[in-house]
PDB file of C-alpha atoms and ligand atoms in Angstrom:
ATOM      1  CA  UNK W  29      60.702  86.106 102.038  1.00 50.00           C
ATOM      2  CA  UNK W  30      62.374  89.386 104.454  1.00 53.00           C
ATOM      3  CA  UNK W  31      63.293  86.745 106.926  1.00 52.00           C
ATOM      4  CA  UNK W  32      65.489  84.364 104.142  1.00 50.00           C
ATOM      5  CA  UNK W  33      67.058  88.159 103.437  1.00 51.00           C
ATOM      6  CA  UNK W  34      67.921  89.287 106.459  1.00 46.00           C
ATOM      7  CA  UNK W  35      69.973  85.643 107.251  1.00 46.00           C
ATOM      8  CA  UNK W  36      71.296  85.949 104.171  1.00 46.00           C
ATOM      9  CA  UNK W  37      72.449  89.116 105.221  1.00 48.00           C
ATOM     10  CA  UNK W  38      73.843  88.162 108.173  1.00 48.00           C
ATOM     11  CA  UNK W  39      75.275  85.354 106.369  1.00 48.00           C
ATOM     12  CA  UNK W  40      77.620  87.615 104.133  1.00 51.00           C
ATOM     13  CA  UNK W  41      78.190  90.224 106.954  1.00 47.00           C
ATOM     14  CA  UNK W  42      79.173  87.310 108.495  1.00 44.00           C
ATOM     15  CA  UNK W  43      80.881  85.945 106.037  1.00 47.00           C
ATOM     16  CA  UNK W  44      82.480  89.899 105.420  1.00 46.00           C
ATOM     17  CA  UNK W  45      83.383  90.163 109.283  1.00 44.00           C
ATOM     18  CA  UNK W  46      85.916  86.904 108.669  1.00 42.00           C
ATOM     19  CA  UNK W  47      87.908  88.131 106.583  1.00 46.00           C
ATOM     20  CA  UNK W  48      91.369  89.226 107.511  1.00 44.00           C
ATOM     21  CA  UNK W  49      91.419  93.501 107.619  1.00 44.00           C
ATOM     22  CA  UNK W  50      94.472  93.561 106.556  1.00 42.00           C
ATOM     23  CA  UNK W  51      92.765  92.313 103.158  1.00 45.00           C
ATOM     24  CA  UNK W  52      90.769  95.598 103.344  1.00 57.00           C
ATOM     25  CA  UNK W  53      92.469  98.938 101.317  1.00 64.00           C
ATOM     26  CA  UNK W  54      95.227  96.595 100.031  1.00 80.00           C
ATOM     27  CA  UNK W  55      97.892  98.304  97.497  1.00 86.00           C
ATOM     28  CA  UNK W  56      96.671  96.758  94.599  1.00 91.00           C
ATOM     29  CA  UNK W  57      98.267  97.639  90.759  1.00 92.00           C
ATOM     30  CA  UNK W  58      96.875  98.747  87.434  1.00 96.00           C
ATOM     31  CA  UNK W  59      99.605  96.859  84.504  1.00 95.00           C
ATOM     32  CA  UNK W  60      97.331  96.209  81.314  1.00 97.00           C
ATOM     33  CA  UNK W  61      93.953  95.002  80.364  1.00 97.00           C
ATOM     34  CA  UNK W  62      94.577  91.658  81.376  1.00 95.00           C
ATOM     35  CA  UNK W  63      96.500  92.035  84.386  1.00 96.00           C
ATOM     36  CA  UNK W  64      94.833  94.596  86.771  1.00 97.00           C
ATOM     37  CA  UNK W  65      92.983  94.767  90.119  1.00 96.00           C
ATOM     38  CA  UNK W  66      89.662  96.450  91.516  1.00 96.00           C
ATOM     39  CA  UNK W  67      87.640  96.578  94.428  1.00 95.00           C
ATOM     40  CA  UNK W  68      84.517  95.135  95.326  1.00 96.00           C
ATOM     41  CA  UNK W  69      82.168  94.606  98.566  1.00 95.00           C
ATOM     42  CA  UNK W  70      83.533  91.858 100.844  1.00 94.00           C
ATOM     43  CA  UNK W  71      80.777  89.553  99.942  1.00 95.00           C
ATOM     44  CA  UNK W  72      78.115  88.076  97.353  1.00 96.00           C
ATOM     45  CA  UNK W  73      74.857  90.290  97.890  1.00 96.00           C
ATOM     46  CA  UNK W  74      76.148  93.325  99.522  1.00 95.00           C
ATOM     47  CA  UNK W  75      75.857  96.533  97.603  1.00 94.00           C
ATOM     48  CA  UNK W  76      78.664  98.977  96.791  1.00 93.00           C
ATOM     49  CA  UNK W  77      77.274 102.249  98.397  1.00 91.00           C
ATOM     50  CA  UNK W  78      76.775  99.905 101.967  1.00 92.00           C
ATOM     51  CA  UNK W  79      80.681  99.143 101.793  1.00 93.00           C
ATOM     52  CA  UNK W  80      82.254 101.836 100.865  1.00 91.00           C
ATOM     53  CA  UNK W  81      85.043 101.263 103.554  1.00 92.00           C
ATOM     54  CA  UNK W  82      85.014  98.387 103.871  1.00 91.00           C
ATOM     55  CA  UNK W  83      85.929  97.202 100.165  1.00 92.00           C
ATOM     56  CA  UNK W  84      88.066  93.798  99.151  1.00 92.00           C
ATOM     57  CA  UNK W  85      90.815  93.820  96.486  1.00 94.00           C
ATOM     58  CA  UNK W  86      90.214  91.716  93.392  1.00 96.00           C
ATOM     59  CA  UNK W  87      92.386  90.935  90.063  1.00 96.00           C
ATOM     60  CA  UNK W  88      92.318  88.968  87.041  1.00 94.00           C
ATOM     61  CA  UNK W  89      95.309  86.708  88.182  1.00 90.00           C
ATOM     62  CA  UNK W  90      95.957  85.160  91.662  1.00 86.00           C
ATOM     63  CA  UNK W  91      98.171  87.534  93.993  1.00 87.00           C
ATOM     64  CA  UNK W  92      99.280  87.622  97.715  1.00 86.00           C
ATOM     65  CA  UNK W  93      96.575  89.915  98.845  1.00 85.00           C
ATOM     66  CA  UNK W  94      93.865  90.186  96.779  1.00 92.00           C
ATOM     67  CA  UNK W  95      91.049  87.408  95.412  1.00 94.00           C
ATOM     68  CA  UNK W  96      90.260  87.008  91.461  1.00 96.00           C
ATOM     69  CA  UNK W  97      87.115  87.997  90.197  1.00 97.00           C
ATOM     70  CA  UNK W  98      84.433  85.756  89.669  1.00 97.00           C
ATOM     71  CA  UNK W  99      84.320  83.976  86.555  1.00 97.00           C
ATOM     72  CA  UNK W 100      82.432  85.828  84.237  1.00 97.00           C
ATOM     73  CA  UNK W 101      82.761  89.322  86.413  1.00 98.00           C
ATOM     74  CA  UNK W 102      84.795  90.968  83.479  1.00 98.00           C
ATOM     75  CA  UNK W 103      82.894  91.214  79.721  1.00 98.00           C
ATOM     76  CA  UNK W 104      85.252  93.927  78.528  1.00 98.00           C
ATOM     77  CA  UNK W 105      88.728  96.439  80.131  1.00 98.00           C
ATOM     78  CA  UNK W 106      90.139  98.947  78.402  1.00 98.00           C
ATOM     79  CA  UNK W 107      93.101 100.360  79.639  1.00 98.00           C
ATOM     80  CA  UNK W 108      93.911 103.724  79.132  1.00 98.00           C
ATOM     81  CA  UNK W 109      97.743 104.953  80.136  1.00 97.00           C
ATOM     82  CA  UNK W 110      98.997 108.580  80.454  1.00 97.00           C
ATOM     83  CA  UNK W 111     102.145 110.143  82.107  1.00 95.00           C
ATOM     84  CA  UNK W 112      99.968 111.100  85.441  1.00 96.00           C
ATOM     85  CA  UNK W 113      97.035 108.340  85.519  1.00 97.00           C
ATOM     86  CA  UNK W 114      96.290 104.934  84.332  1.00 98.00           C
ATOM     87  CA  UNK W 115      92.652 103.631  84.396  1.00 98.00           C
ATOM     88  CA  UNK W 116      90.579 100.342  82.984  1.00 98.00           C
ATOM     89  CA  UNK W 117      87.068 101.183  82.215  1.00 98.00           C
ATOM     90  CA  UNK W 118      84.257  98.527  80.698  1.00 98.00           C
ATOM     91  CA  UNK W 119      81.771  96.284  81.288  1.00 98.00           C
ATOM     92  CA  UNK W 120      80.921  93.628  84.040  1.00 98.00           C
ATOM     93  CA  UNK W 121      78.032  91.101  85.044  1.00 97.00           C
ATOM     94  CA  UNK W 122      76.950  92.231  88.583  1.00 96.00           C
ATOM     95  CA  UNK W 123      74.930  88.532  89.128  1.00 96.00           C
ATOM     96  CA  UNK W 124      78.499  86.723  88.992  1.00 97.00           C
ATOM     97  CA  UNK W 125      78.891  88.110  92.574  1.00 97.00           C
ATOM     98  CA  UNK W 126      75.324  89.146  93.089  1.00 96.00           C
ATOM     99  CA  UNK W 127      76.279  92.706  93.975  1.00 95.00           C
ATOM    100  CA  UNK W 128      72.834  94.526  94.796  1.00 93.00           C
ATOM    101  CA  UNK W 129      71.525  97.595  92.942  1.00 89.00           C
ATOM    102  CA  UNK W 130      71.257  99.825  95.961  1.00 80.00           C
ATOM    103  CA  UNK W 131      71.892 103.321  94.920  1.00 73.00           C
ATOM    104  CA  UNK W 132      72.399 102.677  91.185  1.00 78.00           C
ATOM    105  CA  UNK W 133      76.117 102.064  92.497  1.00 79.00           C
ATOM    106  CA  UNK W 134      78.785 103.285  94.756  1.00 89.00           C
ATOM    107  CA  UNK W 135      82.276 104.495  94.486  1.00 94.00           C
ATOM    108  CA  UNK W 136      85.608 103.158  96.140  1.00 94.00           C
ATOM    109  CA  UNK W 137      88.710 105.906  96.529  1.00 94.00           C
ATOM    110  CA  UNK W 138      91.316 106.917  98.509  1.00 93.00           C
ATOM    111  CA  UNK W 139      89.083 108.705 101.151  1.00 92.00           C
ATOM    112  CA  UNK W 140      87.010 105.868 102.076  1.00 91.00           C
ATOM    113  CA  UNK W 141      89.738 103.458 101.834  1.00 90.00           C
ATOM    114  CA  UNK W 142      92.796 105.039 103.005  1.00 86.00           C
ATOM    115  CA  UNK W 143      95.086 101.538 102.963  1.00 85.00           C
ATOM    116  CA  UNK W 144      94.494 101.346  99.582  1.00 87.00           C
ATOM    117  CA  UNK W 145      96.885 102.964  96.393  1.00 87.00           C
ATOM    118  CA  UNK W 146      97.235 102.033  93.308  1.00 91.00           C
ATOM    119  CA  UNK W 147     100.208 101.810  91.480  1.00 92.00           C
ATOM    120  CA  UNK W 148     101.882 102.974  94.023  1.00 90.00           C
ATOM    121  CA  UNK W 149      99.753 106.613  93.624  1.00 92.00           C
ATOM    122  CA  UNK W 150      97.894 107.706  96.915  1.00 89.00           C
ATOM    123  CA  UNK W 151      94.716 108.869  94.562  1.00 95.00           C
ATOM    124  CA  UNK W 152      92.381 106.400  92.757  1.00 96.00           C
ATOM    125  CA  UNK W 153      89.105 106.074  92.327  1.00 96.00           C
ATOM    126  CA  UNK W 154      86.690 102.993  91.617  1.00 96.00           C
ATOM    127  CA  UNK W 155      82.996 103.101  90.595  1.00 95.00           C
ATOM    128  CA  UNK W 156      80.710 100.042  89.648  1.00 96.00           C
ATOM    129  CA  UNK W 157      77.360 100.665  88.785  1.00 95.00           C
ATOM    130  CA  UNK W 158      75.562  97.589  88.736  1.00 95.00           C
ATOM    131  CA  UNK W 159      72.224  98.784  87.338  1.00 94.00           C
ATOM    132  CA  UNK W 160      74.056  99.064  83.983  1.00 95.00           C
ATOM    133  CA  UNK W 161      76.865  96.657  84.473  1.00 96.00           C
ATOM    134  CA  UNK W 162      79.707  98.914  83.774  1.00 97.00           C
ATOM    135  CA  UNK W 163      82.848  99.640  85.976  1.00 97.00           C
ATOM    136  CA  UNK W 164      85.460 101.664  86.349  1.00 98.00           C
ATOM    137  CA  UNK W 165      89.139 102.848  88.118  1.00 98.00           C
ATOM    138  CA  UNK W 166      91.686 105.016  87.460  1.00 97.00           C
ATOM    139  CA  UNK W 167      94.879 105.686  89.965  1.00 97.00           C
ATOM    140  CA  UNK W 168      96.291 109.204  89.678  1.00 97.00           C
ATOM    141  CA  UNK W 169      99.435 111.226  90.452  1.00 96.00           C
ATOM    142  CA  UNK W 170      97.446 114.229  90.586  1.00 96.00           C
ATOM    143  CA  UNK W 171      94.388 114.731  92.986  1.00 94.00           C
ATOM    144  CA  UNK W 172      92.374 117.044  90.042  1.00 94.00           C
ATOM    145  CA  UNK W 173      92.647 113.909  87.833  1.00 95.00           C
ATOM    146  CA  UNK W 174      90.677 111.348  90.059  1.00 95.00           C
ATOM    147  CA  UNK W 175      87.876 113.581  91.031  1.00 92.00           C
ATOM    148  CA  UNK W 176      85.854 111.707  93.919  1.00 93.00           C
ATOM    149  CA  UNK W 177      83.497 114.632  94.890  1.00 89.00           C
ATOM    150  CA  UNK W 178      81.383 113.703  91.815  1.00 81.00           C
ATOM    151  CA  UNK W 179      80.155 110.084  92.489  1.00 72.00           C
ATOM    152  CA  UNK W 180      76.420 110.395  91.804  1.00 78.00           C
ATOM    153  CA  UNK W 181      77.761 111.138  87.822  1.00 85.00           C
ATOM    154  CA  UNK W 182      78.726 107.704  87.261  1.00 92.00           C
ATOM    155  CA  UNK W 183      81.787 106.503  85.095  1.00 96.00           C
ATOM    156  CA  UNK W 184      81.257 107.431  82.037  1.00 95.00           C
ATOM    157  CA  UNK W 185      81.221 111.551  83.677  1.00 94.00           C
ATOM    158  CA  UNK W 186      83.984 110.949  86.058  1.00 95.00           C
ATOM    159  CA  UNK W 187      86.188 108.600  83.972  1.00 96.00           C
ATOM    160  CA  UNK W 188      85.439 109.056  80.695  1.00 96.00           C
ATOM    161  CA  UNK W 189      86.841 105.937  78.347  1.00 97.00           C
ATOM    162  CA  UNK W 190      85.670 102.913  75.998  1.00 98.00           C
ATOM    163  CA  UNK W 191      82.592 101.095  78.076  1.00 98.00           C
ATOM    164  CA  UNK W 192      81.873  98.669  75.447  1.00 97.00           C
TER     165      UNK W 192
HETATM  166  C1  LIG J  13      75.705  86.756  84.385  1.00 78.22           C
HETATM  167  O1  LIG J  13      75.779  85.901  85.133  1.00 78.22           O
HETATM  168  C2  LIG J  13      74.698  85.292  85.449  1.00 78.22           C
HETATM  169  C3  LIG J  13      75.654  84.546  86.382  1.00 78.22           C
HETATM  170  O2  LIG J  13      76.090  83.745  86.201  1.00 78.22           O
HETATM  171  C4  LIG J  13      74.802  84.710  84.040  1.00 78.22           C
HETATM  172  O3  LIG J  13      73.360  83.857  84.427  1.00 78.22           O
HETATM  173  C5  LIG J  13      74.326  85.412  82.819  1.00 78.22           C
HETATM  174  O4  LIG J  13      73.902  84.666  81.510  1.00 78.22           O
HETATM  175  C6  LIG J  13      74.900  86.589  82.781  1.00 78.22           C
HETATM  176  N1  LIG J  13      75.241  86.874  81.611  1.00 78.22           N
HETATM  177  C7  LIG J  13      75.682  87.320  80.645  1.00 78.22           C
HETATM  178  C8  LIG J  13      75.192  88.212  79.880  1.00 78.22           C
HETATM  179  O5  LIG J  13      76.562  87.159  80.418  1.00 78.22           O
END
C-alpha cells in the first residue's frame, strides 16, 4: 500500500511539474456565481497545504489562463459584490479532484502566489476545506478586507457568507 501511495504521489508531482509555470498564480476574475475562478492544487491527489505556493487557476468556463473545474466540483456558489471587494462562497465536492484532507485544508493568497491577481485587485484570499467540503474566495482593494493571517480559522470566519 505504501509503495502504491508513493508511486501515486510521484505521478502527481511529475504531472504538476510538467504544467507550464506561467499557469501558476494567473490573473483570475470573478464575475458572477456562474462565472468565477479560484485556485486548486496543480494535480489531483494533493492537499492545499502542500501546494500553497504552487496552485493552478480553474474557472467554470474555459479561459486561456485556467483549466475548467472538474464536473461536479462546484456544488453551490454564492456571489457577493461590494464597492471594495468581491467574493464567492459555497460547497464543493473535493472527491471529484481527490483533494487530500491534510491539515483540514489550506489557503492560497496574494502572499504565497504573488503572481495572482483577481479582478485586477492585488489582495485576495482563497481557502479550501476538503474535510467540510466548503470553499471561499475574496478579492479585495483593501488589504484589511483580505485577512491572510488567520487561515486556521476557516472559511466561515475569514469570509463570512452563504455556505449552503
Ligand atoms: C462526489 O464525487 C464523487 C466522485 O466523483 C462521487 O462519487 C460522489 O457521489 C459525489 N458526492 C456528492 C455528494 O455529490
